[in-house]
mmCIF file of C-alpha atoms in Angstrom:
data_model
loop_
_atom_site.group_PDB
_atom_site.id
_atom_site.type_symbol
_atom_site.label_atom_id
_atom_site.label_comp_id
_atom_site.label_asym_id
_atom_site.label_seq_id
_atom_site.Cartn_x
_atom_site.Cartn_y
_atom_site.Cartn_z
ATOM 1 C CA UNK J 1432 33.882 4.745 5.924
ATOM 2 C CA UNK J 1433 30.224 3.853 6.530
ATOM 3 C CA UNK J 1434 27.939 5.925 8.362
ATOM 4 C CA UNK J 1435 24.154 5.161 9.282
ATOM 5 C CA UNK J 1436 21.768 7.275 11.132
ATOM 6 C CA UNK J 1437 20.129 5.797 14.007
ATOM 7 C CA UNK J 1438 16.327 4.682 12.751
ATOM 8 C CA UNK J 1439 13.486 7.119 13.250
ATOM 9 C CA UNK J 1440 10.032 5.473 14.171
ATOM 10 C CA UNK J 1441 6.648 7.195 13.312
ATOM 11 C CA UNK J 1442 3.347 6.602 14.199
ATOM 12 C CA UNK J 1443 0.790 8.378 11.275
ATOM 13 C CA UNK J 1444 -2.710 8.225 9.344
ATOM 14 C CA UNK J 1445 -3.279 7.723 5.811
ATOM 15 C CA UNK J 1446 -5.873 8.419 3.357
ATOM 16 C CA UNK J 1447 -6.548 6.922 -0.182
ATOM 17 C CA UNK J 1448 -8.817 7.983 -2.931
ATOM 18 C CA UNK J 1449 -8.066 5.997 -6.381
ATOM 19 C CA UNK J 1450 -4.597 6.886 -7.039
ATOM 20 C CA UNK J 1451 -4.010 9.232 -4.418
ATOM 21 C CA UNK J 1452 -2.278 8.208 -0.862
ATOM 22 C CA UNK J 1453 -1.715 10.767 1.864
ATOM 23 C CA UNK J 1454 -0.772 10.902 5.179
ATOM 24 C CA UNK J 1455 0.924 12.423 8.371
ATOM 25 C CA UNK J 1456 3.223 10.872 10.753
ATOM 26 C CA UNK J 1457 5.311 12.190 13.698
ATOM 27 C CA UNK J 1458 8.615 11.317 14.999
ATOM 28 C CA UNK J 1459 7.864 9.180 18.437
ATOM 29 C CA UNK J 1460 11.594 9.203 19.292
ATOM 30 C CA UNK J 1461 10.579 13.301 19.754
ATOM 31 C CA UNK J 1462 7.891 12.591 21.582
ATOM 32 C CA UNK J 1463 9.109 10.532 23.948
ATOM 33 C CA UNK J 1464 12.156 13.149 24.551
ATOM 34 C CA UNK J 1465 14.567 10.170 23.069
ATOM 35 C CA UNK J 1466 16.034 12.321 20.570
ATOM 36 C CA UNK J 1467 16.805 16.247 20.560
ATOM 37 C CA UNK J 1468 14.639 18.047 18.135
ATOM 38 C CA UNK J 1469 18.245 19.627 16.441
ATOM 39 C CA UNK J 1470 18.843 16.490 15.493
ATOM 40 C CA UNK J 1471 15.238 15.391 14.148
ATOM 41 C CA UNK J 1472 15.462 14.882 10.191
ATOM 42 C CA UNK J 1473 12.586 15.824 7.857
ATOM 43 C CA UNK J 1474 10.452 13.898 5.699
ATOM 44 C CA UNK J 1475 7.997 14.267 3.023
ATOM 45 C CA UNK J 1476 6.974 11.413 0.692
ATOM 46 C CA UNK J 1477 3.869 11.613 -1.814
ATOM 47 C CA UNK J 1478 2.903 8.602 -4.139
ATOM 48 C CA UNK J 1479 0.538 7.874 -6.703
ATOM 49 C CA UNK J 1480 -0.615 4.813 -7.838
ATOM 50 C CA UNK J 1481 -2.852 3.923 -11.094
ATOM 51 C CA UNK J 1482 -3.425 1.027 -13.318
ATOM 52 C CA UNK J 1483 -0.928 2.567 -15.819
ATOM 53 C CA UNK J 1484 1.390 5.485 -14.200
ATOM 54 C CA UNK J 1485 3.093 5.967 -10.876
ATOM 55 C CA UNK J 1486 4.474 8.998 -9.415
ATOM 56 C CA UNK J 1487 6.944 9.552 -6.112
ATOM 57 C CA UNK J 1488 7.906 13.067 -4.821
ATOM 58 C CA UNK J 1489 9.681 12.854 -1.868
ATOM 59 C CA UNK J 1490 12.062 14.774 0.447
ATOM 60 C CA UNK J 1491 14.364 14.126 3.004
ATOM 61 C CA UNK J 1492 16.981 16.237 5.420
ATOM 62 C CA UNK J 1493 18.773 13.956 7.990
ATOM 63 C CA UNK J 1494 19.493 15.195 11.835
ATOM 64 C CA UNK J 1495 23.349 14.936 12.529
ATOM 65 C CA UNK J 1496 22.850 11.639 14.687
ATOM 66 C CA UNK J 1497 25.135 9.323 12.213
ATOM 67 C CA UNK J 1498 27.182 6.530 13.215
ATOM 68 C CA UNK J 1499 30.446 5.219 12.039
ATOM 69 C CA UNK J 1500 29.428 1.222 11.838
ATOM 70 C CA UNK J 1501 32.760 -0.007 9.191
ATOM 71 C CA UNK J 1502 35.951 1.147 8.962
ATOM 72 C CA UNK J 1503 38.434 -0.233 5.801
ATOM 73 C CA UNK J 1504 41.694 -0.027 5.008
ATOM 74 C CA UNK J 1505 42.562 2.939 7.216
ATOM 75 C CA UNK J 1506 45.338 2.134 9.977
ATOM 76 C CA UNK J 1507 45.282 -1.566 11.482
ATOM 77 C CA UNK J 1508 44.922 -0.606 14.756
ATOM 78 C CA UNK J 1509 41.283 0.136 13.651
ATOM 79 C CA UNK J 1510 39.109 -2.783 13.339
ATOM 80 C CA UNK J 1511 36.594 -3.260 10.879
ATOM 81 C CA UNK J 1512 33.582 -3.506 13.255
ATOM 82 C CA UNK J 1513 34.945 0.035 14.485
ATOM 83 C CA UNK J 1514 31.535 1.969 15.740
ATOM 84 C CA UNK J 1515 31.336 5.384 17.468
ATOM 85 C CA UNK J 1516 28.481 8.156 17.113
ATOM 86 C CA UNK J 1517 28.909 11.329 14.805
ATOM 87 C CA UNK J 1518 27.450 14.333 14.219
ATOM 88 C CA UNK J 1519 29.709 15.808 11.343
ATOM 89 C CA UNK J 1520 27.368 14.625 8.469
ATOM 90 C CA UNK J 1521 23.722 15.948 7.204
ATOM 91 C CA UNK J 1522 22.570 14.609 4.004
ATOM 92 C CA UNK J 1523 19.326 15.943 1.665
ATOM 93 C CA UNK J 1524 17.579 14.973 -0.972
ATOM 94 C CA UNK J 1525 14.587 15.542 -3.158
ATOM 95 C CA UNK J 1526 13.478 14.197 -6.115
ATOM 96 C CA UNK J 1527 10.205 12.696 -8.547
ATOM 97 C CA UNK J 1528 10.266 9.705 -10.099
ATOM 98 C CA UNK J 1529 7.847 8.432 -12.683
ATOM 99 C CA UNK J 1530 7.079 5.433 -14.358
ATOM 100 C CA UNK J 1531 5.358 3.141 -16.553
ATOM 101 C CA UNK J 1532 3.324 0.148 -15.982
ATOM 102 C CA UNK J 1533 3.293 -2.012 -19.357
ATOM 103 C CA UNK J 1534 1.005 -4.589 -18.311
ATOM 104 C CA UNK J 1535 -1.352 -2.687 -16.639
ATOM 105 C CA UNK J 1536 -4.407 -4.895 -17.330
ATOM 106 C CA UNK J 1537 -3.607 -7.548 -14.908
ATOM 107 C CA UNK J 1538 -0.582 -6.078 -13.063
ATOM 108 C CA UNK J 1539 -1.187 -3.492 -9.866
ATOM 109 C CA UNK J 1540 1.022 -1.639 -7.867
ATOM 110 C CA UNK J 1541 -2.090 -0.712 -6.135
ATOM 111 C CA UNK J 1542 -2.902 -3.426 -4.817
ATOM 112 C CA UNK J 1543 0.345 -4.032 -3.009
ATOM 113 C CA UNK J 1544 1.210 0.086 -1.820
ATOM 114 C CA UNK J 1545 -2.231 1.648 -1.773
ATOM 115 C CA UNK J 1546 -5.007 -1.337 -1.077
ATOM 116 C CA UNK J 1547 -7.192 0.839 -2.982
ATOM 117 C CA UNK J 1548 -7.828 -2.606 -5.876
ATOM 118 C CA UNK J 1549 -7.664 -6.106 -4.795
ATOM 119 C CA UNK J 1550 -5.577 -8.480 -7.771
ATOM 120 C CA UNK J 1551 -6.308 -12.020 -7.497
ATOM 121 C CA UNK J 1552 -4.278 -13.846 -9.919
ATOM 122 C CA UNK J 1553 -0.761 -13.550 -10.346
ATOM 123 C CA UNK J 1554 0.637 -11.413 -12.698
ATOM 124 C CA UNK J 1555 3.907 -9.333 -13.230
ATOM 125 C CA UNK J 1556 4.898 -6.345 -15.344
ATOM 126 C CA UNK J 1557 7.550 -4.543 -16.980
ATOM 127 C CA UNK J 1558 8.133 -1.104 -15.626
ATOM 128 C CA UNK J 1559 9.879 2.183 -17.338
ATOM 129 C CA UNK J 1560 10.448 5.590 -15.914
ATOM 130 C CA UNK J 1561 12.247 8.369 -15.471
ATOM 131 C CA UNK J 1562 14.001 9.885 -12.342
ATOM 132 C CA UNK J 1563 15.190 13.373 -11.671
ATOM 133 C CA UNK J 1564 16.672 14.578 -8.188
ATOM 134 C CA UNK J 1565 18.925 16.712 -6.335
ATOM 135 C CA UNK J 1566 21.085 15.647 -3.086
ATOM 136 C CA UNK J 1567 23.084 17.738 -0.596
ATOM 137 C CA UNK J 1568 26.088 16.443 1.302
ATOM 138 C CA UNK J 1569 27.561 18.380 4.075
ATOM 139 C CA UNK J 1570 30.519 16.615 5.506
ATOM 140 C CA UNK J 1571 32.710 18.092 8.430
ATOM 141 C CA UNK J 1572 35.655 15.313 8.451
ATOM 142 C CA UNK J 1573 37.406 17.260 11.001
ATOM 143 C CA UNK J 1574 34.444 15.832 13.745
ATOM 144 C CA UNK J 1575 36.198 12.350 13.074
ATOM 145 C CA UNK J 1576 38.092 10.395 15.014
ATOM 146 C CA UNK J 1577 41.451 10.964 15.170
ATOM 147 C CA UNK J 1578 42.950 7.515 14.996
ATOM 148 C CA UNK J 1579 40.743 8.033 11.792
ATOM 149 C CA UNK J 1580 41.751 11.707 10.699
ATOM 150 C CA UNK J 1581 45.348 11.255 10.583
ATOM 151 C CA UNK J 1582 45.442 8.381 8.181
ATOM 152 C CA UNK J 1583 43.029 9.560 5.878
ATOM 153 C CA UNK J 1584 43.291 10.045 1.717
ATOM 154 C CA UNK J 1585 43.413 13.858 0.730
ATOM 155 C CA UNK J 1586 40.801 12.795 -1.355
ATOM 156 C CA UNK J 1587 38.500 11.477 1.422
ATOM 157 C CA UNK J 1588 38.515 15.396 2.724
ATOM 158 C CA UNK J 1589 35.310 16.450 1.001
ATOM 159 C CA UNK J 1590 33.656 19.393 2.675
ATOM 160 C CA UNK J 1591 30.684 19.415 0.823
ATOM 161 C CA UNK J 1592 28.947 17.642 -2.486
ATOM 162 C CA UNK J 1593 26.380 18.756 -3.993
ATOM 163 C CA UNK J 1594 25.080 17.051 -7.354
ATOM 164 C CA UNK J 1595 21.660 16.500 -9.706
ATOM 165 C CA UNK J 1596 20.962 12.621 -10.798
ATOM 166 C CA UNK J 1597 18.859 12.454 -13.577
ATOM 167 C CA UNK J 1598 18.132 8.564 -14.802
ATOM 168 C CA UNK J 1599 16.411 6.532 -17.038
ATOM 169 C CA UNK J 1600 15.146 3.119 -15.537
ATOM 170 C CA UNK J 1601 13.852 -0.264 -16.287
ATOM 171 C CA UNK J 1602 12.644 -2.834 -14.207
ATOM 172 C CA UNK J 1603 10.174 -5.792 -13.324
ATOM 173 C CA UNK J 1604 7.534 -6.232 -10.661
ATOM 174 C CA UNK J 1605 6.069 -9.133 -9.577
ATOM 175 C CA UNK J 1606 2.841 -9.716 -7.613
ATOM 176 C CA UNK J 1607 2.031 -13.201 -5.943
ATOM 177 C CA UNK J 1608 -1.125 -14.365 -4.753
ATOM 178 C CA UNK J 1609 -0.070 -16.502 -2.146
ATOM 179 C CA UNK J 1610 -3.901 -16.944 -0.841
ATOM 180 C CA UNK J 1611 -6.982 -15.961 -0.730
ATOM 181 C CA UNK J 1612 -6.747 -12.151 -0.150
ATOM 182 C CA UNK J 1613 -3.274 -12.406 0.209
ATOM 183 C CA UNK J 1614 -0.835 -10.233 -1.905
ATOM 184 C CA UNK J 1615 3.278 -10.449 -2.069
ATOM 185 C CA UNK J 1616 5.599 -7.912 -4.260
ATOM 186 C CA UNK J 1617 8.309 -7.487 -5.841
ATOM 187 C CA UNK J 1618 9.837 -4.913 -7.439
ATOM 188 C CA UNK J 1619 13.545 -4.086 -8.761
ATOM 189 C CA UNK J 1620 14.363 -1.095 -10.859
ATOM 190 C CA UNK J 1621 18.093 0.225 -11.958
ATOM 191 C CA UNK J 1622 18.715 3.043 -13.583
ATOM 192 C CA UNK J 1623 21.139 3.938 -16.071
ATOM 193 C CA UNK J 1624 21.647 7.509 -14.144
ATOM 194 C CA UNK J 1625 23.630 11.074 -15.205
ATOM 195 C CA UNK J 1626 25.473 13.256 -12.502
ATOM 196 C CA UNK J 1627 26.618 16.810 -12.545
ATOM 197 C CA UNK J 1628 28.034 17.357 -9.111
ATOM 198 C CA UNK J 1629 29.564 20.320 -7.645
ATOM 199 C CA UNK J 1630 32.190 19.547 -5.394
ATOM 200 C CA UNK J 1631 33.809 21.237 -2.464
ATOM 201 C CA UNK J 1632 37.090 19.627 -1.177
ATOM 202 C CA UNK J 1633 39.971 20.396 0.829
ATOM 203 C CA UNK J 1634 42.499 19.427 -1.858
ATOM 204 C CA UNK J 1635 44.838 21.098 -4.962
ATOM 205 C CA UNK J 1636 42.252 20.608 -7.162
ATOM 206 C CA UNK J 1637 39.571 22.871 -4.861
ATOM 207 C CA UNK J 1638 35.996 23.409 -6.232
ATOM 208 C CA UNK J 1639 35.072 21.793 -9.665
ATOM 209 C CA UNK J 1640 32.619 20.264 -11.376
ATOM 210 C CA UNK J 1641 32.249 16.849 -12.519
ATOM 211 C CA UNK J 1642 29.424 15.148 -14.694
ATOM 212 C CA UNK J 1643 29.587 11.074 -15.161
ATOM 213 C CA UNK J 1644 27.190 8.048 -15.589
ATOM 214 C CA UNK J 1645 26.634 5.360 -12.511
ATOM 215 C CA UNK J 1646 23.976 2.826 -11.663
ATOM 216 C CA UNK J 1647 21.175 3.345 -9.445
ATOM 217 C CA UNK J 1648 18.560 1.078 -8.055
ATOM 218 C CA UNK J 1649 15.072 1.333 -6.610
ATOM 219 C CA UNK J 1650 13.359 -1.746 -4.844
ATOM 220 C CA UNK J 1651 9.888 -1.991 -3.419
ATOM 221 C CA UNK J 1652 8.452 -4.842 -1.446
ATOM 222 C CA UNK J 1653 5.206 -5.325 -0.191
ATOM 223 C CA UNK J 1654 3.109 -7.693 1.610
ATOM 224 C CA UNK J 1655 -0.832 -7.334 2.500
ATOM 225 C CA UNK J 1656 -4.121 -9.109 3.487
ATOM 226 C CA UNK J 1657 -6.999 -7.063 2.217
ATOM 227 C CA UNK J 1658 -10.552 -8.480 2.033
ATOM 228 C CA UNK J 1659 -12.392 -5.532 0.302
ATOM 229 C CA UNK J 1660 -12.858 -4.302 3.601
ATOM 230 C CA UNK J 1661 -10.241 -4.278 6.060
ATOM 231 C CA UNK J 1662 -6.719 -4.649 4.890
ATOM 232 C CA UNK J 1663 -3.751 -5.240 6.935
ATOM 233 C CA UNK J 1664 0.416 -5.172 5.917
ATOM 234 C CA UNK J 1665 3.472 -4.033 5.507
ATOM 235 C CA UNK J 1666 5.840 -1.994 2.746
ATOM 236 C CA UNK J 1667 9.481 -1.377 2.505
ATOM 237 C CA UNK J 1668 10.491 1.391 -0.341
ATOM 238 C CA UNK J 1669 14.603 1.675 -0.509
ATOM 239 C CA UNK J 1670 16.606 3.918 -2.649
ATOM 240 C CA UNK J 1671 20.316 3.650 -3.447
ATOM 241 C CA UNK J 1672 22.334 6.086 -5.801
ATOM 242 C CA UNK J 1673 26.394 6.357 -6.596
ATOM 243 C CA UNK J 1674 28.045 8.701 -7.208
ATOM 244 C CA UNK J 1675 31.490 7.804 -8.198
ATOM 245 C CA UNK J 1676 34.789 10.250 -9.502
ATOM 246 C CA UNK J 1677 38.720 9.499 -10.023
ATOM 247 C CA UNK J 1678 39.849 9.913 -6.680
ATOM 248 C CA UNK J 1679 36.260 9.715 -4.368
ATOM 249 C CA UNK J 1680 33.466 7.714 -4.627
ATOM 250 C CA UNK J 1681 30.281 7.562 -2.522
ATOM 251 C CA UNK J 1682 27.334 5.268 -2.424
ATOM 252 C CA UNK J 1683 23.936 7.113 -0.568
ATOM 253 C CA UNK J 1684 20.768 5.090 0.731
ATOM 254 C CA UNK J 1685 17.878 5.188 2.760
ATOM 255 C CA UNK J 1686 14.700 2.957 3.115
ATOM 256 C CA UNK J 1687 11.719 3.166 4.699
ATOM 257 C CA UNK J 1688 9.548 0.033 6.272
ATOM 258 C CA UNK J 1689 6.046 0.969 6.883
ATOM 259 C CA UNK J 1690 3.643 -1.259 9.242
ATOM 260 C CA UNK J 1691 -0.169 -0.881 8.633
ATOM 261 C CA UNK J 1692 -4.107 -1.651 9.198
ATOM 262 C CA UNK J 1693 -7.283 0.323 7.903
ATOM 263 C CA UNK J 1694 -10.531 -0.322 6.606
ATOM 264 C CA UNK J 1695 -11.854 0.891 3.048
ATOM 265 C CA UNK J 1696 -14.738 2.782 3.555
ATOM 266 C CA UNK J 1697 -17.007 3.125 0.453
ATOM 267 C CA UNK J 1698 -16.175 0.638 -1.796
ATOM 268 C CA UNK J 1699 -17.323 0.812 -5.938
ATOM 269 C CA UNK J 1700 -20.255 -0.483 -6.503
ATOM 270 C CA UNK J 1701 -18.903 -3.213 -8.504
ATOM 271 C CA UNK J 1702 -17.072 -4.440 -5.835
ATOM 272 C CA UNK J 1703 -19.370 -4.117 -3.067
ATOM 273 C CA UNK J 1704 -20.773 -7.698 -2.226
ATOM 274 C CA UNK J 1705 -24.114 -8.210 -2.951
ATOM 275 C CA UNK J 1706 -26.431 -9.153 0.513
#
């Protein structure tokens, strides 16, 4: 079974000092009366970015306005582009990731997430971190379908999952000067990632807990026009973790695509322009 919630779009401010990004954004769907406020999620992301370390916090609670999109290898009178709302599913998660830029001397993630440096050759690093988070899965299979409830695996009848992920990553980032004032990114990072879950299912084995290694991965991507003064882009962050035992398995992601435009506002004086 796949599931997606329906995209939330935000409207916000940011401010940057050095390595420090903040910001507030509201939920326009809300606004706009488009979306109930029971089923707004939360969200809370913090990153910092310097020449040598990087730091995410972030949190996130989901509303209950999922989606069945893919159904597989349930009964063939269900077909595979199956789709019908559901609100039987509310995921969180929070978590900190840090890591380390190795060549931080002509490599920044700055640059490309926080336009407080401009980078004008291209350059590419290798990164190395560590991840620790905790994620919440509350999962009321009884709201499905039942052309999809009757056919289902005992093992598939998971009431809730609750587990830590603790990982150790490497990765490389890339940044391309494509033009004058003109930045692209890339950035891939797995992680070799530890889980001790608690699990809660409707089956002869009841509530136990499990502990096993899976594969993670974190990818960033970035795009930006910044002349020292005005900068103007866009960002995509996106998470994915497994979490995999003998008779269930389930793969969790979310991403986030951020649109922008602002102006720096007192620039070093090294990198002020000289009249």
């Amino acid at each position: 079974l796949r599931f997606s919630p329906n995209p939330h779009n935000k409207i916000g401010a940011y401010f940057g000092w050095r390595w420090i990004f903040l910001g507030w954004a509201v939920d326009t769907d809300w606004l706009y009366g488009k979306k109930s406020k029971k089923k707004r999620g939360t969200e809370f992301d913090l990153s910092l970015y310097s020449s040598k370390l990087g730091v995410d916090i972030f949190y996130r609670s989901t509303g209950n306005d999922y989606k069945i999109h893919k159904v597989s290898s349930f009964s063939d009178e269900i077909p595979s582009n199956y789709s019908e709302d559901f609100n039987g599913l509310k995921v969180k998660m929070k978590g900190l990731n840090l890591y380390y830029i190795f060549n931080n001397r002509r490599f920044s993630y700055p640059a490309a997430f926080s336009q407080s440096t401009n980078q004008r050759c291209n350059a590419g690093s290798f990164i190395a971190g560590f991840s620790v988070s905790t994620h919440n899965l509350d999962f009321d299979y009884t709201k499905l379908p039942d052309i999809i409830r009757e056919t289902m695996n005992p093992g598939m009848k998971v009431d809730h999952i609750k587990y830590t992920n603790i990982s150790l990553n490497f990765g490389y980032a890339y940044n391309w000067v494509f033009a004058r004032n003109c930045l692209a990114c890339i950035s891939l990072t797995p992680a070799i990632a530890y889980k001790a879950s608690d699990v809660d299912a409707e089956t002869h084995e009841g509530k136990q807990w499990y502990s096993k290694f899976n594969l993670d991965f974190l990818i960033r991507a970035g795009i930006v026009y910044n002349n020292g003064k005005y900068f103007v882009g866009s960002s995509f962050v996106g998470k994915n973790y497994n979490y995999h035992r003998n008779n269930f398995s389930l793969d969790n992601g979310f991403g986030t695509l951020q649109v922008y435009a602002g102006f720096n506002f007192h620039l070093r004086k090294e990198y002020r322009k000289k009249k």
